[in-house]
Coordinates of C-alpha atoms in Angstrom, one line a residue:
Chain A
M1 CA 20.5 44.5 121.1
A2 CA 20.7 41.0 122.4
M3 CA 17.3 39.4 123.0
N4 CA 16.7 37.3 126.1
Y5 CA 14.1 34.9 124.9
S6 CA 12.9 32.1 127.1
E7 CA 13.5 28.5 125.9
K8 CA 9.8 28.2 125.1
V9 CA 9.8 31.3 122.8
M10 CA 12.9 30.0 121.0
D11 CA 11.2 26.6 120.7
H12 CA 8.0 28.2 119.2
F13 CA 10.1 30.5 117.0
T14 CA 12.4 27.7 115.8
N15 CA 9.5 25.0 115.3
P16 CA 6.3 27.1 115.1
R17 CA 3.2 25.1 115.4
N18 CA 0.2 25.6 113.1
V19 CA 1.9 27.6 110.3
G20 CA -0.3 27.7 107.2
E21 CA -3.6 28.4 105.8
I22 CA -7.1 26.9 106.1
E23 CA -9.0 26.9 102.9
N24 CA -12.5 28.1 103.3
A25 CA -11.8 29.0 106.9
S26 CA -14.6 29.9 109.2
G27 CA -12.9 33.0 110.1
C28 CA -9.7 34.8 109.0
G29 CA -8.3 38.0 110.5
T30 CA -5.2 40.0 109.8
V31 CA -3.7 42.7 112.1
G32 CA -0.6 44.8 112.2
N33 CA 1.3 46.4 109.4
A34 CA 4.5 45.9 107.5
V35 CA 5.6 49.5 108.3
C36 CA 5.8 48.6 112.0
G37 CA 7.4 45.4 111.1
D38 CA 4.8 42.9 112.1
I39 CA 1.7 41.4 110.6
M40 CA -0.3 38.4 111.9
R41 CA -3.0 36.4 110.0
V42 CA -5.0 33.8 111.8
Y43 CA -7.3 31.2 110.3
L44 CA -9.9 29.4 112.3
D45 CA -12.0 26.4 111.5
I46 CA -15.0 26.5 113.8
D47 CA -17.6 23.7 113.8
D48 CA -21.4 24.0 114.1
D49 CA -21.2 23.7 118.0
G50 CA -18.9 26.8 118.0
V51 CA -15.8 24.8 118.8
I52 CA -12.5 25.8 117.2
Q53 CA -11.4 22.6 115.4
D54 CA -8.3 24.0 113.8
A55 CA -6.2 27.2 113.8
K56 CA -3.4 28.2 111.6
F57 CA -1.3 31.4 111.2
K58 CA 1.0 33.3 109.0
T59 CA 3.2 36.0 110.6
F60 CA 5.6 38.6 109.3
G61 CA 7.7 39.7 112.2
C62 CA 10.4 39.1 114.8
G63 CA 11.0 35.9 116.8
A64 CA 8.5 36.9 119.4
A65 CA 5.8 37.7 116.9
I66 CA 6.2 34.2 115.4
A67 CA 6.3 32.4 118.8
T68 CA 3.2 34.3 120.1
S69 CA 1.2 33.4 117.0
S70 CA 2.2 29.7 117.4
M71 CA 1.3 29.7 121.0
A72 CA -2.0 31.7 120.5
T73 CA -3.2 29.3 117.9
M74 CA -2.2 26.4 120.1
L75 CA -4.1 27.8 123.0
V76 CA -7.4 28.3 121.1
K77 CA -7.6 24.9 119.5
G78 CA -10.4 22.9 120.9
K79 CA -11.8 25.9 122.8
T80 CA -15.3 27.3 122.2
V81 CA -15.5 30.7 120.7
Q82 CA -16.3 32.1 124.0
Q83 CA -13.4 30.5 125.7
A84 CA -11.1 31.6 122.9
L85 CA -12.2 35.1 123.5
E86 CA -11.1 35.0 127.0
I87 CA -7.6 34.0 126.1
T88 CA -5.6 37.2 126.8
N89 CA -2.2 38.3 125.7
K90 CA -1.1 37.6 129.3
A91 CA -2.1 34.1 129.0
V92 CA -0.1 33.8 125.7
M93 CA 2.9 35.4 127.4
E94 CA 2.7 33.1 130.5
A95 CA 2.4 30.1 128.3
L96 CA 5.7 31.2 126.6
D97 CA 7.4 31.7 130.0
G98 CA 7.4 35.5 129.5
L99 CA 8.6 38.0 126.9
P100 CA 11.2 40.7 127.0
P101 CA 9.4 44.0 127.8
V102 CA 9.9 45.5 124.3
K103 CA 8.2 42.5 122.9
V104 CA 5.0 42.6 124.9
H105 CA 3.2 44.2 122.0
C106 CA 3.7 41.0 120.0
S107 CA 1.5 39.2 122.5
L108 CA -1.1 41.9 122.1
L109 CA -1.0 41.5 118.4
A110 CA -1.6 37.7 118.8
E111 CA -4.6 38.4 121.0
E112 CA -5.9 40.9 118.5
A113 CA -5.4 38.5 115.6
I114 CA -7.5 35.8 117.2
H115 CA -10.2 38.4 117.9
A116 CA -10.0 39.5 114.2
A117 CA -10.5 36.0 113.0
L118 CA -13.4 35.6 115.5
W119 CA -15.0 38.8 114.3
D120 CA -14.7 37.6 110.7
Y121 CA -16.4 34.3 111.8
A122 CA -19.2 36.3 113.5
E123 CA -19.7 38.6 110.5
K124 CA -19.8 35.7 108.0
N125 CA -22.4 33.9 110.1
G126 CA -24.4 37.0 111.2
I127 CA -23.9 36.1 114.8
H128 CA -23.1 38.2 117.8
I129 CA -20.3 37.1 120.1
E130 CA -20.7 38.5 123.6
G131 CA -17.8 40.7 124.5
L132 CA -16.1 40.8 121.1
E133 CA -15.4 44.3 119.8
K134 CA -14.5 45.1 116.3
P135 CA -10.8 44.6 116.1
V136 CA -8.3 47.3 115.4
S137 CA -6.8 46.4 112.1
D138 CA -3.6 48.3 112.8
I139 CA -2.6 47.4 116.4
G140 CA 0.9 48.4 115.6
E141 CA -0.2 52.0 115.7
H142 CA -2.2 52.1 118.7
D143 CA 0.1 50.0 120.7
H144 CA 3.3 51.7 119.7
G145 CA 1.6 54.9 120.4
H146 CA 2.9 56.6 117.3
D147 CA 2.5 56.5 113.7
H148 CA 5.1 56.7 111.0
D149 CA 4.9 60.2 109.8
E150 CA 7.8 61.5 107.7
D151 CA 9.4 63.4 110.5
E152 CA 9.6 60.4 112.7
D153 CA 12.1 58.9 110.4
D154 CA 14.8 60.7 112.1
E155 CA 16.5 59.2 115.0
Chain B
M1 CA 28.6 23.9 116.5
K2 CA 31.0 25.9 114.4
Q3 CA 30.5 29.6 114.8
I4 CA 30.8 31.7 111.7
Y5 CA 31.4 35.3 112.7
L6 CA 30.4 37.7 109.9
D7 CA 29.8 40.8 112.0
H8 CA 33.3 42.4 111.8
A9 CA 31.9 45.9 111.4
S10 CA 30.5 45.5 114.8
T11 CA 33.8 44.3 116.4
T12 CA 36.8 42.1 115.8
P13 CA 38.7 39.6 117.9
V14 CA 42.0 40.8 119.3
R15 CA 44.9 39.3 117.2
P16 CA 47.2 37.0 119.1
D17 CA 50.2 39.3 118.2
V18 CA 48.3 42.2 119.5
L19 CA 47.6 40.5 122.8
D20 CA 51.3 39.5 123.1
A21 CA 52.3 43.1 122.6
M22 CA 49.9 44.3 125.3
M23 CA 50.5 41.7 127.9
P24 CA 53.7 43.1 129.5
Y25 CA 52.0 46.4 130.2
F26 CA 49.5 45.0 132.6
A27 CA 51.6 43.5 135.4
E28 CA 55.3 44.0 134.6
E29 CA 55.8 47.2 132.8
F30 CA 52.8 48.7 134.8
G31 CA 54.4 52.1 135.4
N32 CA 52.6 55.4 135.0
P33 CA 53.9 57.2 132.0
S34 CA 53.9 60.4 134.1
S35 CA 56.5 59.0 136.5
I36 CA 60.1 59.8 136.2
Y37 CA 61.7 56.5 137.3
P38 CA 62.6 53.9 134.7
L39 CA 59.3 52.0 135.2
G40 CA 57.4 55.1 134.2
Q41 CA 59.7 55.9 131.4
T42 CA 59.2 52.4 129.7
A43 CA 55.4 53.1 129.7
S44 CA 55.9 56.7 128.5
D45 CA 58.2 55.3 125.7
A46 CA 55.7 52.7 124.7
V47 CA 52.9 55.3 124.4
A48 CA 55.2 57.6 122.4
E49 CA 56.1 54.8 120.1
A50 CA 52.4 53.8 119.6
R51 CA 51.5 57.4 118.9
A52 CA 54.3 57.7 116.3
T53 CA 53.2 54.5 114.6
L54 CA 49.6 55.5 114.4
A55 CA 50.5 59.0 113.2
S56 CA 52.7 57.6 110.4
I57 CA 50.0 55.4 109.2
L58 CA 47.8 58.5 108.8
G59 CA 50.6 60.6 107.3
A60 CA 50.4 62.7 110.4
S61 CA 52.9 63.9 113.0
A62 CA 52.8 62.3 116.4
R63 CA 51.8 65.5 118.1
E64 CA 48.6 65.6 116.0
V65 CA 47.4 62.2 117.5
F66 CA 45.4 62.2 120.7
F67 CA 44.3 58.9 122.4
T68 CA 40.7 58.4 123.5
S69 CA 38.5 55.6 124.9
G70 CA 37.2 54.8 121.4
G71 CA 35.4 56.0 118.3
T72 CA 32.4 57.6 120.0
E73 CA 34.7 59.6 122.4
A74 CA 36.8 60.8 119.5
D75 CA 33.6 61.9 117.5
N76 CA 32.2 63.7 120.6
W77 CA 35.5 65.4 121.3
A78 CA 36.1 66.5 117.6
I79 CA 32.7 68.0 117.2
K80 CA 31.9 69.3 120.6
G81 CA 35.4 70.4 121.3
F82 CA 35.8 72.1 118.0
A83 CA 32.4 73.8 118.2
H84 CA 33.0 75.1 121.7
A85 CA 36.5 76.4 120.9
N86 CA 35.4 78.1 117.6
A87 CA 31.8 79.3 118.4
K88 CA 32.8 83.0 117.9
K89 CA 33.6 82.3 114.3
G90 CA 30.2 80.9 113.5
K91 CA 27.6 78.4 114.9
H92 CA 26.8 76.4 111.8
I93 CA 27.8 72.7 111.4
I94 CA 27.2 70.4 108.4
T95 CA 27.0 66.6 108.7
S96 CA 25.1 63.9 106.9
S97 CA 21.9 62.0 107.6
I98 CA 23.7 58.6 107.6
E99 CA 26.3 59.3 110.4
H100 CA 26.8 57.0 113.2
H101 CA 24.8 58.0 116.3
A102 CA 28.1 59.0 117.9
V103 CA 28.0 61.9 115.4
L104 CA 24.4 62.4 115.0
H105 CA 23.6 62.5 118.6
T106 CA 26.6 64.8 119.4
C107 CA 25.3 67.3 116.7
E108 CA 21.8 67.1 118.3
A109 CA 23.3 67.9 121.7
L110 CA 25.0 71.0 120.1
E111 CA 21.7 72.0 118.6
R112 CA 20.3 72.1 122.1
E113 CA 23.1 74.4 123.0
G114 CA 22.2 76.9 120.1
F115 CA 24.4 75.6 117.2
E116 CA 22.7 75.1 113.9
V117 CA 23.2 71.8 112.1
T118 CA 22.5 70.9 108.5
Y119 CA 22.0 67.2 107.9
L120 CA 22.9 66.5 104.3
P121 CA 20.8 64.0 102.4
V122 CA 22.4 61.1 100.5
D123 CA 21.6 59.5 97.2
E124 CA 20.1 56.0 96.9
H125 CA 23.5 54.5 97.2
G126 CA 24.3 56.4 100.4
I127 CA 26.7 58.9 98.8
V128 CA 27.0 62.4 100.0
H129 CA 27.2 64.5 96.9
P130 CA 29.6 67.4 96.9
D131 CA 27.0 69.7 95.3
T132 CA 24.6 69.3 98.3
L133 CA 27.5 70.2 100.5
K134 CA 28.2 73.2 98.3
E135 CA 24.7 74.3 98.7
A136 CA 24.7 74.0 102.4
L137 CA 28.1 75.7 103.1
R138 CA 27.7 79.2 104.5
E139 CA 29.8 82.1 105.9
D140 CA 29.2 81.0 109.4
T141 CA 29.9 77.3 108.8
I142 CA 32.7 76.3 111.0
L143 CA 32.8 72.5 110.8
V144 CA 31.7 69.7 108.3
S145 CA 31.7 66.1 109.7
I146 CA 31.2 63.4 107.1
M147 CA 31.9 59.7 107.8
F148 CA 34.7 58.1 105.7
A149 CA 32.6 54.9 105.1
N150 CA 29.2 54.1 106.4
N151 CA 29.1 51.3 109.1
E152 CA 25.8 49.8 108.0
I153 CA 25.9 49.8 104.2
G154 CA 29.7 50.3 103.6
T155 CA 29.4 53.3 101.2
I156 CA 32.7 55.1 101.0
E157 CA 32.2 58.9 100.8
P158 CA 34.1 61.2 98.3
I159 CA 36.2 62.6 101.2
A160 CA 38.8 64.5 99.2
E161 CA 36.1 66.5 97.3
L162 CA 34.1 67.1 100.3
A163 CA 37.2 68.3 102.3
A164 CA 38.3 70.5 99.5
L165 CA 34.9 72.2 99.3
T166 CA 34.8 72.6 103.0
H167 CA 38.2 74.5 102.9
E168 CA 37.0 76.9 100.2
Y169 CA 34.6 78.1 102.7
G170 CA 37.3 78.3 105.5
A171 CA 35.7 75.6 107.5
V172 CA 37.3 72.5 109.0
F173 CA 36.7 69.0 107.9
H174 CA 36.2 66.1 110.3
T175 CA 35.7 62.4 109.3
D176 CA 34.5 59.5 111.4
A177 CA 36.8 56.9 109.9
V178 CA 36.0 54.1 112.4
Q179 CA 35.1 51.7 109.7
A180 CA 37.8 52.7 107.3
F181 CA 40.9 53.3 109.3
A182 CA 43.6 50.5 108.6
H183 CA 41.1 49.0 106.1
E184 CA 41.4 51.7 103.4
P185 CA 44.6 53.6 102.7
I186 CA 44.1 57.1 104.4
D187 CA 46.6 59.9 104.2
V188 CA 45.2 63.0 106.0
N189 CA 47.3 65.4 104.0
E190 CA 46.4 64.0 100.6
L191 CA 42.7 63.9 101.4
G192 CA 42.6 67.2 103.2
I193 CA 41.3 65.8 106.5
D194 CA 41.6 68.1 109.4
M195 CA 40.2 65.8 112.1
L196 CA 39.7 62.0 112.1
S197 CA 38.2 59.5 114.6
A198 CA 39.4 55.9 114.6
S199 CA 38.9 52.9 117.0
A200 CA 41.1 49.9 117.9
H201 CA 38.5 47.1 118.1
K202 CA 37.4 47.4 114.5
I203 CA 41.0 46.4 113.5
Y204 CA 41.6 43.4 115.7
G205 CA 42.8 45.7 118.7
P206 CA 41.3 45.9 122.1
K207 CA 38.1 47.6 123.0
G208 CA 38.2 50.8 124.9
V209 CA 40.8 52.7 122.9
G210 CA 40.7 55.0 120.0
L211 CA 42.2 58.1 118.6
L212 CA 41.4 61.6 117.4
Y213 CA 43.7 63.2 114.8
V214 CA 43.7 66.9 115.0
R215 CA 45.6 68.9 112.4
K216 CA 48.2 71.2 113.9
G217 CA 46.9 74.7 114.5
I218 CA 43.2 73.6 114.9
K219 CA 41.8 74.6 118.2
V220 CA 39.8 71.9 120.1
A221 CA 38.6 72.5 123.6
N222 CA 40.0 70.2 126.4
L223 CA 38.0 67.1 126.8
L224 CA 39.1 66.2 130.4
D225 CA 40.7 68.8 132.6
G226 CA 43.3 67.2 134.7
G227 CA 46.9 66.2 134.2
Q228 CA 49.3 66.9 131.3
Q229 CA 48.4 63.8 129.4
E230 CA 47.5 64.3 125.7
R231 CA 49.1 67.7 125.9
G232 CA 46.8 68.7 128.7
K233 CA 43.7 68.1 126.6
R234 CA 42.6 64.8 128.0
G235 CA 44.0 64.6 131.5
T236 CA 43.9 61.0 132.6
T237 CA 46.4 58.3 133.0
E238 CA 46.9 56.6 129.7
N239 CA 45.5 53.2 128.9
V240 CA 49.0 51.9 128.1
P241 CA 48.2 48.3 127.2
G242 CA 45.3 49.4 125.1
I243 CA 47.4 52.1 123.3
V244 CA 50.1 49.6 122.6
G245 CA 47.6 47.1 121.3
F246 CA 45.9 49.7 119.1
A247 CA 49.3 50.6 117.5
K248 CA 50.3 47.0 117.1
A249 CA 46.9 46.1 115.4
A250 CA 47.2 49.1 113.1
E251 CA 50.8 48.2 112.2
L252 CA 49.8 44.6 111.3
A253 CA 46.8 45.8 109.4
W254 CA 48.9 48.4 107.5
V255 CA 51.4 45.8 106.4
E256 CA 48.9 43.5 104.8
L257 CA 46.4 46.2 103.9
E258 CA 46.3 45.7 100.1
P259 CA 46.4 41.9 99.8
E260 CA 43.8 41.6 102.7
H261 CA 41.6 44.3 101.3
D262 CA 41.6 42.6 97.8
R263 CA 41.0 39.1 99.4
Q264 CA 38.0 40.4 101.3
L265 CA 36.7 42.4 98.3
A266 CA 36.7 39.2 96.2
L267 CA 34.8 37.4 99.0
R268 CA 32.4 40.3 99.2
D269 CA 31.7 40.3 95.5
H270 CA 31.3 36.5 95.5
A271 CA 28.6 36.9 98.3
I272 CA 26.8 39.7 96.5
E273 CA 26.8 37.8 93.2
R274 CA 25.6 34.7 94.8
I275 CA 22.7 36.4 96.6
L276 CA 21.7 38.3 93.5
A277 CA 21.7 35.1 91.4
E278 CA 20.1 32.8 94.0
I279 CA 17.8 34.6 96.3
P280 CA 14.7 36.2 94.9
H281 CA 13.2 39.5 96.1
A282 CA 16.6 40.8 97.2
K283 CA 18.2 44.2 96.9
L284 CA 21.8 45.3 97.5
N285 CA 21.9 48.3 99.9
G286 CA 24.7 50.9 99.3
S287 CA 27.0 51.4 96.4
W288 CA 28.7 48.5 94.8
E289 CA 31.6 50.6 93.3
S290 CA 32.3 52.8 96.3
R291 CA 32.1 50.3 99.1
L292 CA 34.2 48.9 101.9
A293 CA 35.8 45.5 100.9
N294 CA 34.2 43.7 103.8
N295 CA 30.6 44.9 103.7
V296 CA 27.6 43.1 102.3
N297 CA 24.1 44.7 103.1
F298 CA 20.9 43.3 101.5
S299 CA 17.2 43.9 102.0
F300 CA 15.0 40.8 101.6
E301 CA 11.3 41.4 101.0
F302 CA 8.4 39.9 102.9
I303 CA 10.4 38.9 106.0
E304 CA 11.4 40.8 109.1
G305 CA 15.1 41.0 110.1
E306 CA 15.1 39.6 113.6
G307 CA 13.6 36.3 112.6
M308 CA 16.2 36.0 109.9
L309 CA 19.0 36.7 112.5
L310 CA 17.7 34.2 115.1
Q311 CA 17.4 31.5 112.5
L312 CA 20.9 32.2 111.3
A313 CA 22.1 32.3 114.8
A314 CA 20.7 28.9 115.3
R315 CA 23.1 27.7 112.5
G316 CA 26.1 29.4 114.2
I317 CA 26.1 32.5 111.9
C318 CA 26.6 35.8 113.5
V319 CA 25.3 38.8 111.4
S320 CA 23.3 41.8 112.1
S321 CA 20.2 43.7 110.7
G322 CA 18.9 47.1 110.5
S323 CA 15.5 45.9 111.6
A324 CA 13.7 47.9 114.4
C325 CA 13.3 44.8 116.3
T326 CA 17.1 44.3 116.7
S327 CA 17.8 47.9 117.7
G328 CA 15.5 48.2 120.6
S329 CA 13.6 51.1 118.9
L330 CA 10.5 51.0 116.8
D331 CA 12.0 52.5 113.7
P332 CA 14.3 50.7 111.3
S333 CA 17.9 52.0 110.7
H334 CA 18.1 55.7 109.9
V335 CA 20.7 54.8 107.2
L336 CA 18.4 52.5 105.3
L337 CA 15.6 55.1 105.5
A338 CA 18.0 57.9 104.3
I339 CA 18.8 55.8 101.2
G340 CA 15.1 55.7 100.5
L341 CA 14.0 52.3 101.5
P342 CA 10.4 52.0 102.7
H343 CA 10.0 50.7 106.2
E344 CA 8.7 47.3 104.9
I345 CA 12.1 46.4 103.4
A346 CA 14.2 48.3 105.8
H347 CA 13.0 45.8 108.5
G348 CA 14.2 42.9 106.4
S349 CA 17.8 43.9 106.0
L350 CA 20.8 41.9 106.7
R351 CA 24.5 43.1 107.1
L352 CA 27.2 40.6 106.7
T353 CA 30.8 41.8 107.3
I354 CA 33.8 39.9 106.4
G355 CA 37.0 39.6 108.3
R356 CA 40.6 38.3 108.4
S357 CA 39.5 34.8 109.3
T358 CA 36.5 34.6 106.8
T359 CA 36.9 31.9 104.2
K360 CA 35.0 31.3 101.0
E361 CA 33.5 28.2 102.7
D362 CA 32.2 30.5 105.5
V363 CA 30.7 32.8 103.1
D364 CA 29.1 29.9 101.1
F365 CA 27.7 28.3 104.2
A366 CA 26.2 31.6 105.3
I367 CA 24.5 32.1 102.0
D368 CA 23.2 28.6 101.8
S369 CA 21.7 29.0 105.3
L370 CA 20.3 32.4 104.4
A371 CA 18.5 30.9 101.4
T372 CA 16.9 28.2 103.6
T373 CA 16.0 30.8 106.3
L374 CA 14.3 33.1 103.9
T375 CA 12.3 30.2 102.3
N376 CA 11.2 29.2 105.8
L377 CA 10.3 32.8 106.9
R378 CA 8.5 33.5 103.6
M379 CA 6.5 30.3 103.9
M380 CA 5.0 31.8 107.1
S381 CA 4.7 35.3 105.9
P382 CA 1.3 36.7 105.2
L383 CA 2.9 39.4 103.0
Y384 CA 4.4 36.8 100.8
E385 CA 1.1 34.9 100.5
D386 CA -0.5 38.2 99.5
F387 CA 2.3 38.8 96.9
K388 CA 1.9 35.3 95.5
Q389 CA -1.8 35.8 95.1
G390 CA -1.2 39.1 93.4
S391 CA -2.8 41.3 96.1
V392 CA 0.2 43.2 97.1
E393 CA 3.1 44.4 94.9
S394 CA 6.8 43.8 95.4
V395 CA 8.6 46.9 96.6
I396 CA 11.9 45.6 95.3
E397 CA 10.4 44.9 91.8
Q398 CA 9.3 48.6 91.9
F399 CA 13.0 49.6 92.6
A400 CA 14.1 47.4 89.7
A401 CA 11.5 48.9 87.4
D402 CA 12.6 52.4 88.4
G403 CA 16.1 51.4 87.1
F404 CA 17.7 50.6 90.4
P405 CA 20.7 48.2 89.8
Y406 CA 21.5 45.2 92.0
T407 CA 18.2 43.7 92.6
N408 CA 16.7 40.2 92.1

């Protein structure tokens, strides 16, 4: 199926920003699963004032998954934890000039990956972040609305 | 940027000679083959000649060849048409789990009508074993439909053996030969094929035309009730230019079949050998021995297929993948799952199919680009990071440990 990606998506897929790892990250979160075909891992470096100084990611997934990871990490950089929490999948999509409908779940995964990294940060530091819920580790399942039972393997 | 087209199993360009053969039948010799004046007769003769050419390539007679709009229509017609005309003999049909959707979804439609369908499993190379067919055949089995060669992994099925077994049970054997017709030598009598589907656009002919071979004496319900075209079984004015183009394409392919087959096979093996030698965490999908000469299909671990395709496309390379992301569904290819691949590596598959214009330079450039692409994608893959740190195991290493050949 031909994918109609925006130029921004193609740009972020071809030249993804913030690829990599952060050693001794303040927070690190991984969401998705290999069975569904996408996994995102986000690393955050957060200073003592609760400002995100750096964000990095690694993603296993399609073009949209890589582009949304790139954009989401860009959007959270320089933000406070609270501001980062308010960055929704919609904001990521808008920043990328939209995604094809079948790829919307990638932006949800990116939002969830940021939340997972924030959750890890909060747990490590024993703090409570207002409005942050424990992330779903397997967003692939709840978003796709199905799991991969044996009998789903048939077309 | 130079475009390197390595997706010939998907479709092929129309050969210039084919286009030349078709051209007169659009505006000059535009007559309706059913008309009695000379203009109609010219068109009618062209269709008759095309039918005879295609029949001779199959070792069939002209009256056994019916034109269709393509491979999918031929599969639908063969399976539904035969089932509907022969339901009183039995309502059991056997096919395989790796068929094209044109066959699988047709069988599913018949199940909804009350037919019973057995989907045979395949081995890890995609081969339908005759003993599994033997076990599935029953008194009420009327039809067995097994593809000649698989469109994704290129596995060529043991058609003669499967057809012979089918006949022992008095059933009829259909094969979807869309990927094999005019690529592999196929004689319907030698192989015992009763019905066969083929398509023009896989052999450098035009899109929108195909054929169904039906052995004399086999009853198939009419597809389109209308005029007397296709002996009254598919009544619609013939696609004359398409039919002429189809026959021309088949004729040209037939003449060069052996040398071109061997040339593509050498390129295929070069590609497979290079990938196995140079790209880590790779596994060849399908059989190496019983394989179409133009098909290379690999799974690469720790990456997802769509990303790979997009990066290759950015380098001008057109290939395809069995990844869910490229199919519009959420599950990866049913063929890759049927040969036992876990979802993780089914998502990371790549199909590269060679054609008449493909050179060794093209193949080498594609593999060089593939190696770069995989390095890039693995660098950003959390799965690869986990593997490097030893916290996840390699699925492909497990395949190798289990004795599976052709892995790296």
